[in-house]
PDB file of C-alpha atoms in Angstrom:
ATOM      1  CA  GLN U 866      10.125 -13.791  21.900  1.00  0.00           C
ATOM      2  CA  VAL U 867       8.623 -11.254  19.519  1.00  0.00           C
ATOM      3  CA  GLN U 868       5.358  -9.407  19.894  1.00  0.00           C
ATOM      4  CA  LEU U 869       3.683  -7.710  16.935  1.00  0.00           C
ATOM      5  CA  VAL U 870       1.026  -5.095  17.538  1.00  0.00           C
ATOM      6  CA  GLU U 871      -1.074  -3.729  14.715  1.00  0.00           C
ATOM      7  CA  SER U 872      -2.948  -0.446  14.850  1.00  0.00           C
ATOM      8  CA  GLY U 873      -4.655   2.131  12.669  1.00  0.00           C
ATOM      9  CA  GLY U 874      -7.781   0.316  11.631  1.00  0.00           C
ATOM     10  CA  GLY U 875     -11.273   1.730  11.700  1.00  0.00           C
ATOM     11  CA  LEU U 876     -14.314   2.566   9.641  1.00  0.00           C
ATOM     12  CA  VAL U 877     -13.636   4.275   6.331  1.00  0.00           C
ATOM     13  CA  GLN U 878     -15.837   5.166   3.403  1.00  0.00           C
ATOM     14  CA  PRO U 879     -15.313   3.609  -0.015  1.00  0.00           C
ATOM     15  CA  GLY U 880     -12.621   5.502  -1.845  1.00  0.00           C
ATOM     16  CA  GLY U 881     -11.036   6.607   1.391  1.00  0.00           C
ATOM     17  CA  SER U 882      -7.587   5.986   2.818  1.00  0.00           C
ATOM     18  CA  ARG U 883      -6.149   4.466   5.937  1.00  0.00           C
ATOM     19  CA  ARG U 884      -2.649   3.931   7.307  1.00  0.00           C
ATOM     20  CA  LEU U 885      -1.901   0.851   9.347  1.00  0.00           C
ATOM     21  CA  SER U 886       1.137   0.371  11.548  1.00  0.00           C
ATOM     22  CA  CYS U 887       2.831  -2.686  12.979  1.00  0.00           C
ATOM     23  CA  ILE U 888       5.317  -2.416  15.835  1.00  0.00           C
ATOM     24  CA  ALA U 889       7.579  -5.239  16.931  1.00  0.00           C
ATOM     25  CA  SER U 890       8.835  -5.546  20.480  1.00  0.00           C
ATOM     26  CA  GLY U 891      10.795  -8.127  22.394  1.00  0.00           C
ATOM     27  CA  SER U 892      13.610  -9.923  20.580  1.00  0.00           C
ATOM     28  CA  ILE U 893      13.437  -7.572  17.620  1.00  0.00           C
ATOM     29  CA  ALA U 894      17.010  -8.276  16.534  1.00  0.00           C
ATOM     30  CA  SER U 895      15.819 -11.687  15.397  1.00  0.00           C
ATOM     31  CA  ILE U 896      13.084 -10.261  13.198  1.00  0.00           C
ATOM     32  CA  LEU U 897      14.777  -7.273  11.591  1.00  0.00           C
ATOM     33  CA  PRO U 898      16.535  -9.197   8.791  1.00  0.00           C
ATOM     34  CA  ILE U 899      13.393 -11.117   7.910  1.00  0.00           C
ATOM     35  CA  PRO U 900      10.957 -10.000   5.221  1.00  0.00           C
ATOM     36  CA  MET U 901       7.652  -8.893   6.657  1.00  0.00           C
ATOM     37  CA  GLY U 902       4.173  -9.068   5.281  1.00  0.00           C
ATOM     38  CA  TRP U 903       0.781  -7.597   5.853  1.00  0.00           C
ATOM     39  CA  TYR U 904      -1.967 -10.191   5.799  1.00  0.00           C
ATOM     40  CA  ARG U 905      -5.720  -9.896   6.060  1.00  0.00           C
ATOM     41  CA  GLN U 906      -8.642 -12.121   6.865  1.00  0.00           C
ATOM     42  CA  ALA U 907     -12.170 -11.292   5.842  1.00  0.00           C
ATOM     43  CA  PRO U 908     -15.177 -12.969   7.470  1.00  0.00           C
ATOM     44  CA  GLY U 909     -15.597 -16.494   6.182  1.00  0.00           C
ATOM     45  CA  LYS U 910     -12.384 -16.372   4.169  1.00  0.00           C
ATOM     46  CA  GLN U 911      -8.869 -17.632   4.604  1.00  0.00           C
ATOM     47  CA  ARG U 912      -6.106 -15.316   5.657  1.00  0.00           C
ATOM     48  CA  GLU U 913      -4.284 -13.921   2.634  1.00  0.00           C
ATOM     49  CA  LEU U 914      -1.094 -12.029   1.964  1.00  0.00           C
ATOM     50  CA  VAL U 915      -1.621  -8.407   0.997  1.00  0.00           C
ATOM     51  CA  ALA U 916       1.899  -7.052   0.683  1.00  0.00           C
ATOM     52  CA  SER U 917       5.451  -7.879   1.650  1.00  0.00           C
ATOM     53  CA  ILE U 918       8.726  -6.046   2.088  1.00  0.00           C
ATOM     54  CA  THR U 919      12.283  -7.285   2.472  1.00  0.00           C
ATOM     55  CA  SER U 920      14.865  -5.768   4.776  1.00  0.00           C
ATOM     56  CA  GLY U 921      16.332  -4.144   1.682  1.00  0.00           C
ATOM     57  CA  GLY U 922      13.043  -2.531   0.761  1.00  0.00           C
ATOM     58  CA  TYR U 923      11.910  -4.788  -2.071  1.00  0.00           C
ATOM     59  CA  THR U 924       8.116  -4.880  -2.109  1.00  0.00           C
ATOM     60  CA  ASN U 925       5.474  -7.103  -3.592  1.00  0.00           C
ATOM     61  CA  TYR U 926       1.692  -6.867  -3.641  1.00  0.00           C
ATOM     62  CA  ALA U 927      -1.350  -9.014  -4.180  1.00  0.00           C
ATOM     63  CA  ASP U 928      -3.015  -8.230  -7.486  1.00  0.00           C
ATOM     64  CA  SER U 929      -6.147  -7.096  -5.653  1.00  0.00           C
ATOM     65  CA  VAL U 930      -4.309  -4.208  -3.951  1.00  0.00           C
ATOM     66  CA  LYS U 931      -1.591  -3.364  -6.457  1.00  0.00           C
ATOM     67  CA  GLY U 932      -1.549   0.353  -7.163  1.00  0.00           C
ATOM     68  CA  ARG U 933      -3.678   1.131  -4.122  1.00  0.00           C
ATOM     69  CA  PHE U 934      -1.628  -0.102  -1.145  1.00  0.00           C
ATOM     70  CA  THR U 935       1.932   0.730  -0.216  1.00  0.00           C
ATOM     71  CA  ILE U 936       3.995  -1.170   2.316  1.00  0.00           C
ATOM     72  CA  SER U 937       6.971   0.514   3.937  1.00  0.00           C
ATOM     73  CA  ARG U 938       9.278   0.413   6.909  1.00  0.00           C
ATOM     74  CA  GLY U 939       9.139   3.194   9.435  1.00  0.00           C
ATOM     75  CA  TYR U 940      12.057   5.334  10.574  1.00  0.00           C
ATOM     76  CA  ALA U 941      12.187   3.034  13.548  1.00  0.00           C
ATOM     77  CA  LYS U 942      13.258  -0.203  11.910  1.00  0.00           C
ATOM     78  CA  ASN U 943      10.930  -2.233  14.097  1.00  0.00           C
ATOM     79  CA  THR U 944       7.876  -0.699  12.466  1.00  0.00           C
ATOM     80  CA  TRP U 945       6.103  -1.492   9.226  1.00  0.00           C
ATOM     81  CA  ASN U 946       3.332   0.512   7.671  1.00  0.00           C
ATOM     82  CA  LEU U 947       0.599  -0.167   5.157  1.00  0.00           C
ATOM     83  CA  GLN U 948      -0.817   2.871   3.411  1.00  0.00           C
ATOM     84  CA  MET U 949      -4.165   2.003   1.875  1.00  0.00           C
ATOM     85  CA  THR U 950      -5.906   4.229  -0.638  1.00  0.00           C
ATOM     86  CA  SER U 951      -8.964   3.924  -2.865  1.00  0.00           C
ATOM     87  CA  LEU U 952     -10.423   1.499  -0.374  1.00  0.00           C
ATOM     88  CA  LYS U 953     -13.190  -0.826  -1.460  1.00  0.00           C
ATOM     89  CA  PRO U 954     -15.785  -2.736   0.564  1.00  0.00           C
ATOM     90  CA  GLU U 955     -13.952  -5.944  -0.333  1.00  0.00           C
ATOM     91  CA  ASP U 956     -10.928  -4.634   1.568  1.00  0.00           C
ATOM     92  CA  THR U 957     -12.891  -5.070   4.784  1.00  0.00           C
ATOM     93  CA  ALA U 958     -10.943  -7.473   6.968  1.00  0.00           C
ATOM     94  CA  VAL U 959      -8.773  -7.839  10.012  1.00  0.00           C
ATOM     95  CA  TYR U 960      -5.225  -6.892   9.040  1.00  0.00           C
ATOM     96  CA  TYR U 961      -2.158  -8.508  10.565  1.00  0.00           C
ATOM     97  CA  CYS U 962       1.577  -8.251  10.156  1.00  0.00           C
ATOM     98  CA  ASN U 963       3.895 -11.225  10.356  1.00  0.00           C
ATOM     99  CA  THR U 964       7.007 -12.646   8.782  1.00  0.00           C
ATOM    100  CA  PHE U 965       7.086 -13.461   5.091  1.00  0.00           C
ATOM    101  CA  PRO U 966       6.882 -15.809   3.241  1.00  0.00           C
ATOM    102  CA  THR U 967       6.196 -18.079   6.188  1.00  0.00           C
ATOM    103  CA  PRO U 968       4.252 -16.426   8.987  1.00  0.00           C
ATOM    104  CA  ASN U 969       5.425 -17.396  12.426  1.00  0.00           C
ATOM    105  CA  ALA U 970       2.538 -18.959  14.323  1.00  0.00           C
ATOM    106  CA  ASP U 971       3.803 -17.448  17.571  1.00  0.00           C
ATOM    107  CA  TYR U 972       3.795 -13.916  16.183  1.00  0.00           C
ATOM    108  CA  TRP U 973       0.139 -13.473  15.266  1.00  0.00           C
ATOM    109  CA  GLY U 974      -1.254 -10.485  17.123  1.00  0.00           C
ATOM    110  CA  GLN U 975      -4.837  -9.378  17.502  1.00  0.00           C
ATOM    111  CA  GLY U 976      -4.782  -7.533  14.217  1.00  0.00           C
ATOM    112  CA  THR U 977      -6.588  -4.330  13.412  1.00  0.00           C
ATOM    113  CA  GLN U 978     -10.058  -4.219  11.902  1.00  0.00           C
ATOM    114  CA  VAL U 979     -10.601  -2.221   8.733  1.00  0.00           C
ATOM    115  CA  THR U 980     -14.194  -1.757   7.665  1.00  0.00           C
ATOM    116  CA  VAL U 981     -14.944  -0.073   4.354  1.00  0.00           C
ATOM    117  CA  SER U 982     -18.556   0.991   4.238  1.00  0.00           C
ATOM    118  CA  SER U 983     -20.702   3.984   3.531  1.00  0.00           C
TER     119      SER U 983
END
C-alpha cells in the first residue's frame, strides 16, 4: 500500500509563489518507476492534471501553467515537488499528487489547499 501526503499549500497573493511537496510512504518501491503527476481541483470543477514527470525526469505541463509551474523530484526519490510562480486567482484549488497518466484511486490523499487572493 502507498500513502501520498501533500503539503505546502496556503494563502498567497496574486503574482506570488508557492512550493508544494508530495511524499510517498509505504510500498514506495512499487511507485518509484511510475510517472507522477500533480493534479488540482477547484470548487465546482473537475480534477485536472497540472504537471507530470517521468522517472527519467521528462516533464509535461498543462497549457494554463506552462512557464509558471515546475515539477521536480526531490533528492529523496519518494518526493515530488511543484514550484508555482506568478500565481493567479484561477490557480486556487486543492492540489494532489498521484500516478500519471492514470491516477490510482487508492492513492488520493487529502491534498493541500492553495488560495490565491489579495
